[in-house]
Coordinates of C-alpha atoms (C1' of nucleotides) in Angstrom, one line a residue:
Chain A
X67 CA 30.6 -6.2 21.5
X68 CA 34.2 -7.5 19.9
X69 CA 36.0 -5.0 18.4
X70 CA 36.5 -6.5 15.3
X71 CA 32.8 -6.0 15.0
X72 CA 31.6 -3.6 12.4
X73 CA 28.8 -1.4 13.5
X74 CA 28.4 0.1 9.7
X75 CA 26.5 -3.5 9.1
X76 CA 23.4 -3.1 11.4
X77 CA 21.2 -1.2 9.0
X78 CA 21.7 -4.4 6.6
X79 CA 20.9 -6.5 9.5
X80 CA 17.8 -5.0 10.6
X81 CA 16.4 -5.0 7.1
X82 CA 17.3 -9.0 6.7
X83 CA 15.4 -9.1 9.9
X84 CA 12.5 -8.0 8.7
X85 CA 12.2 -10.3 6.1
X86 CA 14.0 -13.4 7.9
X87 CA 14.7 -14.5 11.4
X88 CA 18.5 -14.7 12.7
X89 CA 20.3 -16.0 15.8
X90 CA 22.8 -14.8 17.6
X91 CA 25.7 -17.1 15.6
X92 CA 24.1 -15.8 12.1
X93 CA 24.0 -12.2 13.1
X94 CA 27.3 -12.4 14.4
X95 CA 28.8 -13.8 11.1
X96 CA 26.9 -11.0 9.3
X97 CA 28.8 -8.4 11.5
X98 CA 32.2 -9.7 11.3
X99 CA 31.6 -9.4 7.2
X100 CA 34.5 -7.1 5.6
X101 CA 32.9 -4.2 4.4
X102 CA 34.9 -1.2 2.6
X103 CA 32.0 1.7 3.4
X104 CA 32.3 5.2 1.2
X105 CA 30.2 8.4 1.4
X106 CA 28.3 9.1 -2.1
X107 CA 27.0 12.6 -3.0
X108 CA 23.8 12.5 -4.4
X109 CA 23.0 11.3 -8.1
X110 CA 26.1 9.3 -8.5
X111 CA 26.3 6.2 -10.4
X112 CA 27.0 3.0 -8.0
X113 CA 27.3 0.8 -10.9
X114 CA 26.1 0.9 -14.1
X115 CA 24.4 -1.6 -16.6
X116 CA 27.3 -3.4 -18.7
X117 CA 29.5 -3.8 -15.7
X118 CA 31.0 -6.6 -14.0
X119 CA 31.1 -6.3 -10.5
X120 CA 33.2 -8.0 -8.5
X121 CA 31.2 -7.1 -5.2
X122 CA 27.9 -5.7 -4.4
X123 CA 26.8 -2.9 -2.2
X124 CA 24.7 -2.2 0.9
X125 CA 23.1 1.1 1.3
X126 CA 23.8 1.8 5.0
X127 CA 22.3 5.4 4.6
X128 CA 20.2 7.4 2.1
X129 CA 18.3 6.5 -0.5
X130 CA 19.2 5.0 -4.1
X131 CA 17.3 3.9 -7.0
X132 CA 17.7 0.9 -10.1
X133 CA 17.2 2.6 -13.5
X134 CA 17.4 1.5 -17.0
X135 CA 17.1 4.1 -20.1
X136 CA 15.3 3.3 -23.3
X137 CA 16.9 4.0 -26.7
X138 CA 14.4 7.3 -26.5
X139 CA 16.1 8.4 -24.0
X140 CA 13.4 7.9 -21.2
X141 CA 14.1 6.5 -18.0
X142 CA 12.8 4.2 -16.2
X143 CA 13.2 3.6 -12.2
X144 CA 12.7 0.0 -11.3
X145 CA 13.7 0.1 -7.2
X146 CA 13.5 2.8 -4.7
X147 CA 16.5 1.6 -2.1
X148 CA 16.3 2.1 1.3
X149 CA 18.7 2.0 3.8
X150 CA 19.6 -1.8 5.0
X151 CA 18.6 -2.8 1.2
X152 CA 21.3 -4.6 -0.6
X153 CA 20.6 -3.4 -4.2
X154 CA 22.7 -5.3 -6.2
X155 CA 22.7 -8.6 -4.6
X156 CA 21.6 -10.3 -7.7
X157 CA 25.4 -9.4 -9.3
X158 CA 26.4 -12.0 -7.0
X159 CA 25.3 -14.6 -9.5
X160 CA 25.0 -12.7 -12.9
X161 CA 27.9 -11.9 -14.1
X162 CA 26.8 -8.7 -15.9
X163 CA 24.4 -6.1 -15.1
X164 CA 21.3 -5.4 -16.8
X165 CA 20.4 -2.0 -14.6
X166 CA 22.2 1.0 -13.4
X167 CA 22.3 1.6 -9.8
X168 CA 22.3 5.4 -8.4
X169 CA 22.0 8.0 -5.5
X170 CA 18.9 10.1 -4.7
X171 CA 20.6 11.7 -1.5
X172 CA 24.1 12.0 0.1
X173 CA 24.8 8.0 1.0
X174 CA 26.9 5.8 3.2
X175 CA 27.5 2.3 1.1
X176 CA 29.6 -0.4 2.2
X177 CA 30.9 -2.6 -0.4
X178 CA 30.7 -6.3 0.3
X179 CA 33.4 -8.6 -2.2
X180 CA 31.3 -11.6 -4.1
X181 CA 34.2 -13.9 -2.4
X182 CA 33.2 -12.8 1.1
X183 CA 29.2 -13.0 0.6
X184 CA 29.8 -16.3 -0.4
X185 CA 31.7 -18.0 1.8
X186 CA 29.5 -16.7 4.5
X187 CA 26.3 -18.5 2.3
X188 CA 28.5 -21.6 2.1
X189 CA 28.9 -21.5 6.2
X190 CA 26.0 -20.2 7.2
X191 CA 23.6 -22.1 5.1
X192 CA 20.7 -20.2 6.5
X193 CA 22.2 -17.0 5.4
X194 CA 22.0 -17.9 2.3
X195 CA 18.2 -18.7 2.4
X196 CA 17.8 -15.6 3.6
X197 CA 19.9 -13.8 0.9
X198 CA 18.0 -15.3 -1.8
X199 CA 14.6 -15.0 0.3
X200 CA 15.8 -11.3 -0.1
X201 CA 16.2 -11.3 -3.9
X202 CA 13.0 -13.0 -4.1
X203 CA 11.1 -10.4 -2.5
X204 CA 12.8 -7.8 -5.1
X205 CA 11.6 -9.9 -7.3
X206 CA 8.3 -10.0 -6.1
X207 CA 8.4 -6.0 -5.9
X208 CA 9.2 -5.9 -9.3
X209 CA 6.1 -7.8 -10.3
X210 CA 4.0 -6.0 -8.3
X211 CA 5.3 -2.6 -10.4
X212 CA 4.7 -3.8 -13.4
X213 CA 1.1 -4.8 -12.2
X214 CA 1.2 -0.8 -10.9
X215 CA 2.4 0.7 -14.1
X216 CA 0.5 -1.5 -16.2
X217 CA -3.1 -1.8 -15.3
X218 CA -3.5 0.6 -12.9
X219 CA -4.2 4.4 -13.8
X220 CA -2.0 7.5 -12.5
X221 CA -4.2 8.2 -9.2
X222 CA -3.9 4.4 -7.4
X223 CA -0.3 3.9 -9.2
X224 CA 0.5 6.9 -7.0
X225 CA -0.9 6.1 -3.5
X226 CA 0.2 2.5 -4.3
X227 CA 3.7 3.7 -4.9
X228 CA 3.4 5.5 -1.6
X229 CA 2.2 2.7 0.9
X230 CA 4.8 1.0 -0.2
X231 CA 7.4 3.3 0.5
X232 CA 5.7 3.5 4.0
X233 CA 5.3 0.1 5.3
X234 CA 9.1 -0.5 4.0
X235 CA 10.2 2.2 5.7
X236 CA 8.5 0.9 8.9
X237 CA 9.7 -2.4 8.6
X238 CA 13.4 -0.6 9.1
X239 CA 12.1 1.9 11.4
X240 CA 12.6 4.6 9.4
X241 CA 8.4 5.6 9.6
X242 CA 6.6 6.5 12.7
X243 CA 3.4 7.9 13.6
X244 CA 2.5 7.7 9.5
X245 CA 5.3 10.3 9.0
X246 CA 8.6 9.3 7.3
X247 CA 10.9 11.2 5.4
X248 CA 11.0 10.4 1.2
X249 CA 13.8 12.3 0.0
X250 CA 12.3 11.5 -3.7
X251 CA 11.5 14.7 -6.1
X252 CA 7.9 14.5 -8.6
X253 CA 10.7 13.8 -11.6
X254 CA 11.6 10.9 -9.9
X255 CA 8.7 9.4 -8.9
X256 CA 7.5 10.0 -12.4
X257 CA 10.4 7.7 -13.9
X258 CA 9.1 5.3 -11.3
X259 CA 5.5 4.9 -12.3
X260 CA 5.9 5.5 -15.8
X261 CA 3.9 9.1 -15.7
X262 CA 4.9 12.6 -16.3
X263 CA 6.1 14.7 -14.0
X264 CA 3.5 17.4 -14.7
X265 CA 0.9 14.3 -14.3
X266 CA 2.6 13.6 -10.9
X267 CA 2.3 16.7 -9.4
X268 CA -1.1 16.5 -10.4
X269 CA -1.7 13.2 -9.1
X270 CA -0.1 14.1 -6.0
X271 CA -2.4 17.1 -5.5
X272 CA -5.6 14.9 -5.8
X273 CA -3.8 13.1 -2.9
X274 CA -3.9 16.3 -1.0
X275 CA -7.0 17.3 -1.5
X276 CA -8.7 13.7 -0.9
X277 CA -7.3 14.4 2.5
X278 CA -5.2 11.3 2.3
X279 CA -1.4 12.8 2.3
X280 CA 0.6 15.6 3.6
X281 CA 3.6 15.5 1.3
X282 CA 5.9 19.0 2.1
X283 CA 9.4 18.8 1.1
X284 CA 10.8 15.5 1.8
X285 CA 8.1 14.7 4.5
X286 CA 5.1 12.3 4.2
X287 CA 2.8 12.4 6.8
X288 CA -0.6 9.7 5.7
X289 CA -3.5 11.2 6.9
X290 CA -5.6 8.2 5.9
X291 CA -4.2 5.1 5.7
X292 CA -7.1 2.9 5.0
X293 CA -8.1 5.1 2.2
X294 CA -5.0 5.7 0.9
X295 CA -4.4 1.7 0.6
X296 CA -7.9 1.8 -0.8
X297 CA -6.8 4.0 -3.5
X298 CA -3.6 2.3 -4.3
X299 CA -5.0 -1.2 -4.2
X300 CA -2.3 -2.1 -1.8
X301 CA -2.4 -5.2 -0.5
X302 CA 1.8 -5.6 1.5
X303 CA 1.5 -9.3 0.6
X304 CA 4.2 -8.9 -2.0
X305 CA 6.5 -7.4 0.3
X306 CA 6.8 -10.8 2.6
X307 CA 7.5 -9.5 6.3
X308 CA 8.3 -11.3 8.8
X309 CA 5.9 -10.0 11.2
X310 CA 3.3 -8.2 9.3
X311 CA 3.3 -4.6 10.4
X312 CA 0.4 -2.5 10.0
X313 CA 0.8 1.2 9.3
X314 CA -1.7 1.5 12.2
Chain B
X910 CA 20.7 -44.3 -18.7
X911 CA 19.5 -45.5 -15.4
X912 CA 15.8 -47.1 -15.2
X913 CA 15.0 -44.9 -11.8
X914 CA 15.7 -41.7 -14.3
X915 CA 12.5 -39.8 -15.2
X916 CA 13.2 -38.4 -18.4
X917 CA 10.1 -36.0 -18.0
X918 CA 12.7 -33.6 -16.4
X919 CA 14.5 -32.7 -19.8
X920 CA 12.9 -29.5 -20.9
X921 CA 14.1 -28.5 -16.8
X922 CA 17.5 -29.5 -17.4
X923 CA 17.7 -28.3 -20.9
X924 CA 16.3 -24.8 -19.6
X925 CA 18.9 -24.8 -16.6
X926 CA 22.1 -25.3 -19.5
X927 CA 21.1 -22.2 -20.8
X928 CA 21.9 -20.3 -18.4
X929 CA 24.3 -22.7 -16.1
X930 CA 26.6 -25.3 -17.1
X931 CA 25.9 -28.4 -15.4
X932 CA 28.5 -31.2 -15.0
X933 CA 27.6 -34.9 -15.4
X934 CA 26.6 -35.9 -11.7
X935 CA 24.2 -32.8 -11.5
X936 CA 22.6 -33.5 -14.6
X937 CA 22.4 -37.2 -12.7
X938 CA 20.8 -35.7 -9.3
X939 CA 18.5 -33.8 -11.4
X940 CA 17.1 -36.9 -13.1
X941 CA 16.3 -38.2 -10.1
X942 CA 14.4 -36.0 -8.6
X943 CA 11.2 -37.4 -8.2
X944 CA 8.6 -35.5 -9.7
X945 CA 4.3 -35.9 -10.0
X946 CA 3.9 -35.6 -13.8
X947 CA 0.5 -33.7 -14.5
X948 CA -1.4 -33.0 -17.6
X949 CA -3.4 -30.0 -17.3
X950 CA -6.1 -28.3 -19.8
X951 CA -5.5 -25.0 -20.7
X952 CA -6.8 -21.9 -18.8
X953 CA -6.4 -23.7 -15.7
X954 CA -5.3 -22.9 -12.4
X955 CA -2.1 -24.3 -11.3
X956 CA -1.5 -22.3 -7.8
X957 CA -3.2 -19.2 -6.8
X958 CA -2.2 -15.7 -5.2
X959 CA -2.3 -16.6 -1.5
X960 CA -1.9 -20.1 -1.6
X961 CA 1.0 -21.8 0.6
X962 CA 2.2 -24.6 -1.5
X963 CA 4.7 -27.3 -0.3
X964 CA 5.6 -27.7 -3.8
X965 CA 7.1 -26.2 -7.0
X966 CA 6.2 -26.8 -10.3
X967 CA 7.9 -27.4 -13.5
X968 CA 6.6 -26.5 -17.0
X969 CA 7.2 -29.7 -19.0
X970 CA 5.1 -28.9 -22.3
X971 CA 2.5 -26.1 -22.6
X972 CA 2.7 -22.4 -21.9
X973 CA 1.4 -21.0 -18.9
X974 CA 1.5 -17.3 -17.4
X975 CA 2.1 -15.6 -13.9
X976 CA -0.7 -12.5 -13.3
X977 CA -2.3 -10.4 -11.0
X978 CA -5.2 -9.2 -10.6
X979 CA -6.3 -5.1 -10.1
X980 CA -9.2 -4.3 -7.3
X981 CA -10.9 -2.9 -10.7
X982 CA -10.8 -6.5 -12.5
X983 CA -8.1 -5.8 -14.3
X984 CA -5.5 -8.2 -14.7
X985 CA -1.6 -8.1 -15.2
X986 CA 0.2 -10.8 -16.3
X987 CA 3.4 -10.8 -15.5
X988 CA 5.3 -13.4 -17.2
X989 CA 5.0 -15.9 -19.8
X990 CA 6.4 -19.2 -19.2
X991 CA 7.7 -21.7 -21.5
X992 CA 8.5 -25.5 -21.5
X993 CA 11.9 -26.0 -18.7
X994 CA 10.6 -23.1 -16.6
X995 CA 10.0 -23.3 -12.6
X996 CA 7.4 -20.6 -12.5
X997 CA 6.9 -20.4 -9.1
X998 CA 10.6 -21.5 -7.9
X999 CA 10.3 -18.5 -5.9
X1000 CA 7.8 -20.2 -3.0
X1001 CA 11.1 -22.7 -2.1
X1002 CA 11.3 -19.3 0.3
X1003 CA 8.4 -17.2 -0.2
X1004 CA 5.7 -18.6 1.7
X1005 CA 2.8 -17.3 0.3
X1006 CA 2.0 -16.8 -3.0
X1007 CA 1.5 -13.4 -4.3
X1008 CA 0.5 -14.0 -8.0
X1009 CA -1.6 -16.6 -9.7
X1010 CA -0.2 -19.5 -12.0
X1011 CA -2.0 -21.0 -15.0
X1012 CA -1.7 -22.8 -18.7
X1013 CA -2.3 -20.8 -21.3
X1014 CA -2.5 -24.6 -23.3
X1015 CA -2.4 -27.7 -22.1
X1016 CA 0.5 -28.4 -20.7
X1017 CA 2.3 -31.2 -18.8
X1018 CA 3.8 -30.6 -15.3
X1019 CA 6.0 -31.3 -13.0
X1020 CA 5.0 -30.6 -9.2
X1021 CA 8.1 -31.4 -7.0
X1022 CA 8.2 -30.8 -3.3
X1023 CA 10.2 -28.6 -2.0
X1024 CA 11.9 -30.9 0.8
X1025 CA 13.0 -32.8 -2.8
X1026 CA 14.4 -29.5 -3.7
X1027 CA 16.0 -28.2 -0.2
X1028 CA 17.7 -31.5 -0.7
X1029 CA 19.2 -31.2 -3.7
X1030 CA 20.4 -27.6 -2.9
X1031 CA 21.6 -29.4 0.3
X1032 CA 23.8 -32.0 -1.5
X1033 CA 24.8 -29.4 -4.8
X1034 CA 25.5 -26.1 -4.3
X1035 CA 26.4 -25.4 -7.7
X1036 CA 22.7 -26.4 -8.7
X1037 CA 21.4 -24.2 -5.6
X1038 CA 23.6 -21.8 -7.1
X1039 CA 21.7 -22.6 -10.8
X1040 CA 18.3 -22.3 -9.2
X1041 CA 19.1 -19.0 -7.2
X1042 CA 20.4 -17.6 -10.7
X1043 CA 17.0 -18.9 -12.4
X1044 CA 15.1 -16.7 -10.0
X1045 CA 17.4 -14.1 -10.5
X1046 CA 16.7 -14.1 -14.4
X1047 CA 13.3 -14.0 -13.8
X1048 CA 14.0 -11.3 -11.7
X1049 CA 15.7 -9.2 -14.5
X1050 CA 12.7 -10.1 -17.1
X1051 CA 10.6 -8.6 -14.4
X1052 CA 12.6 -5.5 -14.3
X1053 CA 12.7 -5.5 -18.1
X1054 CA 8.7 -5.8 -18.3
X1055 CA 8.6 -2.7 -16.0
X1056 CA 10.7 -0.3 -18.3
X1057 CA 9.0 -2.1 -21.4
X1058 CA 5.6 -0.9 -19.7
X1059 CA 6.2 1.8 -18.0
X1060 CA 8.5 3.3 -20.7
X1061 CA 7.8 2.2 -24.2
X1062 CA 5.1 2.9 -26.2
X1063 CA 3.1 0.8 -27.5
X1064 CA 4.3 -0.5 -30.9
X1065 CA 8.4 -0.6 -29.2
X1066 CA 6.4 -2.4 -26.3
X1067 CA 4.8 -5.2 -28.6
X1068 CA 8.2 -6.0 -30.4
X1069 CA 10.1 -6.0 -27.8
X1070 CA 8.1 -8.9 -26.0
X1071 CA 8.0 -11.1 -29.6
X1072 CA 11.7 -10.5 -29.0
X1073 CA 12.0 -12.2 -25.4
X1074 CA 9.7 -15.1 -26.5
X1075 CA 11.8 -16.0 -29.5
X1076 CA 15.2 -15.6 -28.1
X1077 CA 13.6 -17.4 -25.0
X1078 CA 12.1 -20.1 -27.2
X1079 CA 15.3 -20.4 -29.2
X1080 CA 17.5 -21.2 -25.9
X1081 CA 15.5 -24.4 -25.3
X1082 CA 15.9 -25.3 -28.8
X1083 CA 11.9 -24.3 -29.7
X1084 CA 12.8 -22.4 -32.5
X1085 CA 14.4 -22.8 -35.5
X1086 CA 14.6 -20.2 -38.9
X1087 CA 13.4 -17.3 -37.2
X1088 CA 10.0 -19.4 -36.3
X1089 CA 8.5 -20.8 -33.4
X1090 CA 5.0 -21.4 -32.2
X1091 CA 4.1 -18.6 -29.7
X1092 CA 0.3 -19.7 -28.2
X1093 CA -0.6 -16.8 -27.1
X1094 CA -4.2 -14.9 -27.7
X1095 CA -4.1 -10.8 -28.8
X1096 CA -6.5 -10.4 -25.5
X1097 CA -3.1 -12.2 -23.3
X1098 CA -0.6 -10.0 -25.2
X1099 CA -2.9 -6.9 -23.9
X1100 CA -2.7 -8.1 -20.0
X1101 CA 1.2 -8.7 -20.6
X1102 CA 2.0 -5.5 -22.0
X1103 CA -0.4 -3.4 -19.9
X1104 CA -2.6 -2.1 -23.2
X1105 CA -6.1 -2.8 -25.1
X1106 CA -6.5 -6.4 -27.0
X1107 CA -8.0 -3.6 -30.0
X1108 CA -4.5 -2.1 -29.5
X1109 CA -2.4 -4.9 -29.7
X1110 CA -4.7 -5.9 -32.4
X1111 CA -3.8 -2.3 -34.2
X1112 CA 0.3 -2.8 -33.0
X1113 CA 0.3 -6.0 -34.5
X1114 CA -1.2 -5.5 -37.8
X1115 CA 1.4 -2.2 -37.9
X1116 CA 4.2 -5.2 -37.3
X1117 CA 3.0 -7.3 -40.2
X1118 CA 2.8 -4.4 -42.8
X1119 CA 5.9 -2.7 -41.8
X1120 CA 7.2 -6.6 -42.9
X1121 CA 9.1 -7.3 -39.7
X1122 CA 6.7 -10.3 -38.7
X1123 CA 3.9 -12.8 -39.8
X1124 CA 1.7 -14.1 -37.2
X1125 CA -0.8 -16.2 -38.3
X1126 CA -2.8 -18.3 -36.1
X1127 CA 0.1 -19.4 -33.2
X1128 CA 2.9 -19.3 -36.0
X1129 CA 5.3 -16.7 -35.5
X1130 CA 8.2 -15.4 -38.1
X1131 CA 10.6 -13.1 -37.8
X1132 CA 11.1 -11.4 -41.2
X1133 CA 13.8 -9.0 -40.3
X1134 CA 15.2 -9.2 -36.6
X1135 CA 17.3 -6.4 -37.0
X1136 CA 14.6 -4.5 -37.3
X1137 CA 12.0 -5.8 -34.7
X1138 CA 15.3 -5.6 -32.2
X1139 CA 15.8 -1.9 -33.1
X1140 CA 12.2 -1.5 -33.2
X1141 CA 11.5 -3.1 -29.8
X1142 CA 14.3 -1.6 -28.1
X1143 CA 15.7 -5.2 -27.6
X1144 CA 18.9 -5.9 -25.8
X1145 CA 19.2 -9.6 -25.0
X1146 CA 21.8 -8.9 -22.0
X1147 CA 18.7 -9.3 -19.4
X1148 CA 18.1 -13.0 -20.2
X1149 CA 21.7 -13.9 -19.0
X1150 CA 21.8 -16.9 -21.5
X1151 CA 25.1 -19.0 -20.9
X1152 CA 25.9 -19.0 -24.9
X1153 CA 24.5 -15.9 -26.5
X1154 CA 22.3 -16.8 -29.2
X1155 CA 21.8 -14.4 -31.4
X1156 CA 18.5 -14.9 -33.5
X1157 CA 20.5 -14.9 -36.7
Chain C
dC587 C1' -23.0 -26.9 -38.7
dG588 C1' -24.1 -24.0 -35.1
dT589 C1' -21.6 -22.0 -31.3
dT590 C1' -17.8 -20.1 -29.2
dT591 C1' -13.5 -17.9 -29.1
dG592 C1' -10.5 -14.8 -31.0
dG593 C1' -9.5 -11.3 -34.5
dT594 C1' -10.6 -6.9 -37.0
dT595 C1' -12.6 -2.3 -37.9
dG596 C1' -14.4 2.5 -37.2
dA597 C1' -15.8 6.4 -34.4
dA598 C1' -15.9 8.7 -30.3
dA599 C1' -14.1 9.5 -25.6
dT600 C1' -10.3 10.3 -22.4
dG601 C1' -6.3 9.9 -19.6
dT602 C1' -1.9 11.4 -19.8
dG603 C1' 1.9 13.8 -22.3
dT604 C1' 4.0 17.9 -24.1
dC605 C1' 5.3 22.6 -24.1
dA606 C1' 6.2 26.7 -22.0
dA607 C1' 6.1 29.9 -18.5
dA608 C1' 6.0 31.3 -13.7
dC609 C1' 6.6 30.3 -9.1
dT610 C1' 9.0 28.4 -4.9
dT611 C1' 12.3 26.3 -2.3
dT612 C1' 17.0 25.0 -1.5
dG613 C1' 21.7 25.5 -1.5
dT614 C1' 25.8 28.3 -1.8
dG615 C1' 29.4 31.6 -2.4
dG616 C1' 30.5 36.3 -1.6
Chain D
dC567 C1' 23.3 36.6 6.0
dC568 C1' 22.0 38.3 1.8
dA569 C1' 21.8 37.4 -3.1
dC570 C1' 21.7 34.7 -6.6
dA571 C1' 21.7 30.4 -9.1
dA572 C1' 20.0 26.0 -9.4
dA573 C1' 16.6 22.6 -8.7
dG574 C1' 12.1 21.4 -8.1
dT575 C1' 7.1 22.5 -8.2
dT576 C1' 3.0 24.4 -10.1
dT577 C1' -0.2 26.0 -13.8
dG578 C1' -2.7 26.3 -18.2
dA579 C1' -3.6 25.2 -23.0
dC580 C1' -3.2 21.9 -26.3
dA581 C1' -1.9 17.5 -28.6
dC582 C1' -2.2 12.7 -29.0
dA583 C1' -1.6 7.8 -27.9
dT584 C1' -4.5 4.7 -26.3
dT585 C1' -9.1 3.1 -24.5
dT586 C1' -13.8 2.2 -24.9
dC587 C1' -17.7 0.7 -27.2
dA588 C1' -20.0 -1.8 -30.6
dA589 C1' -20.4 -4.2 -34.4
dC590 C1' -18.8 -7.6 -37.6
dC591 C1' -15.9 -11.3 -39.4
dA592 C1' -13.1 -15.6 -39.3
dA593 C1' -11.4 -19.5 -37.5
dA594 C1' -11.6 -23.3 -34.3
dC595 C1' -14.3 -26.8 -32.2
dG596 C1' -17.4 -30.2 -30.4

DNA sequence: CGTTTGGTTGAAATGTGTCAAACTTTGTGG
DNA sequence: CCACAAAGTTTGACACATTTCAACCAAACG
């Protein structure tokens, strides 16, 4: 390892990993990338829609979400974050942002100036296929929730919601033996799937009682995958993993 | 103008400007990219969820839709797409598909293969910088859809999406006077907006008699934007559109 | 012109929201 | 380490936006 080197990167590589393949040369570029990394307390405003961003961030630790409120003053949670996830990548190319970027737990960010992401696209070519192979799969996340909160009733949204916290958390290695830790409260997950969060507890205790979760405090444990999946309609597709990973 | 240009590539070109000043020689590149011209009927297929296409394709004329569809029959769709859209840009670096493509009308397209296009980005960065920001505004419609879904009821929900389509349709130069021709059934509004075709039908008729809107037959009119926008919730910022146009 | 497709209407059913209170867990300062 | 506050979860009763069903109507079309 050279000591110019910055360990703080590796959650952000492992993520691109699983979504795109890297040599030794490419991941080497990504570590030497100039990174000014800060510890967030929970539910704090990253950025917020209207700004202008002259960087964007990677979460390195914790959990963050993409919210937009209504003029009702309802919110609405677009993207659960997870650590190695570069939330904001797309202010890398629009100027100004439509979304608000948050928190959910204590996290370790590390800010990434536009001017430094892109000359590393403009010299490592495939780097920058596999930035915007990145943003396409938020892209195709954010489809896939819209299909959720549209046409599919509180029960499936739910265990949908769910596997795909799971198999995203595996693909980081942040899931093992069907057990990962969701540091996301029922108010949360309710801004996320368009419920209540009286209709999410409720949903969630179905869950239980089906047999198919074991959701205590932060901790998901799946009981049963195949029917949870069932229930959710979940079909990973969408997510675009390099090597498909079962939660088996 | 050159006799190898293919003028069927204007509406693309015309759709890039809006949201990405091009300069004379990429204008030039892009009219020479060679591209199989299609007509297609309407309520046809043009890739399906799971395909692996070696090509994009490029709405020329028509309207055509991105959906899903539920385990339950259901279906979502997730996008409308109007003349100068790449509707399934995305597959440059997604592999497999994870929606379905068709017309909504007949429509004329433009399949071009994505070696064309890994060219072009090759030779002009600033157009693969265009193209990355397309699939990043499609992105941010996508994030939009969710809130307007998952977060709106039903009346804000309808509004807001005559709201996108005109200031959409009005950035390619397909509206003029508050009017544009929007060819899209009550039963396709329903599957975008996540409710009932006798809902939409009910939301609709509230529209007209509150006097924001006619819509007769595919004829749409804006009778007082201010209102639909404030109605709909409508904030223009997501579309990224180089020169704002307001629908005034 | 009949047939299909899309639009409209009304009545009844229902999934989910709202409200309000109680309970439980977590975090924290004395 | 207790005590208390704050945050999150759970529960029940009720309200209501939206769906479903079913019929009818209007327009488009070959």
């Amino acid at each position: 390892m050279d000591a110019s080197f910055n360990p703080a990167v590796s959650p952000m590589i492992r993520k691109l990993e699983s979504i795109f393949s890297l040599d030794e040369s490419e991941r080497t570029a990504l570590l030497n990338l100039p990174l000014q990394v800060t510890m967030l307390k929970a539910d704090q405003d990253i950025v917020r829609e209207g700004d202008r961003p002259t960087r964007s961030c990677a979460l390195l630790e914790g959990f963050a979400c993409t919210f937009k409120m209504t003029a009702e003053g309802k919110r609405q949670i677009t993207a659960f974050h997870i650590p190695g996830d570069i939330p904001d990548l797309q202010s890398l190319h629009l100027e100004v942002l439509d979304t608000s970027l948050a928190t959910l737990t204590p996290s370790k960010v590390g800010f990434i100036q536009h001017e430094a992401l892109q000359e590393l696209c403009d010299n490592h070519s495939r780097i920058a296929r596999a930035l915007w192979r990145e943003t396409l799969i938020d892209a195709a996340i954010f489809r896939e929730w819209t299909v959720n909160v549209g046409r599919r009733e509180a029960y499936a949204r739910m265990a949908h919601l769910l596997c795909e916290l799971m198999v995203r958390l595996q693909a980081v290695g942040l899931a093992q033996d069907q057990t990962c830790e969701i540091p996301i409260t029922q108010g949360e997950f309710a801004d996320a799937t368009g419920l209540s969060n009286v209709h999410v507890n409720r949903v969630l205790q179905a869950l239980r009682t089906d047999g198919l979760i074991i959701l205590k405090g932060n901790t998901l444990q799946v009981l049963d995958w195949d029917q949870l999946k069932q229930a959710g309609d979940f079909d990973p597709t969408y997510l675009h993993l390099e090597r498909k990973q079962e939660a088996a």
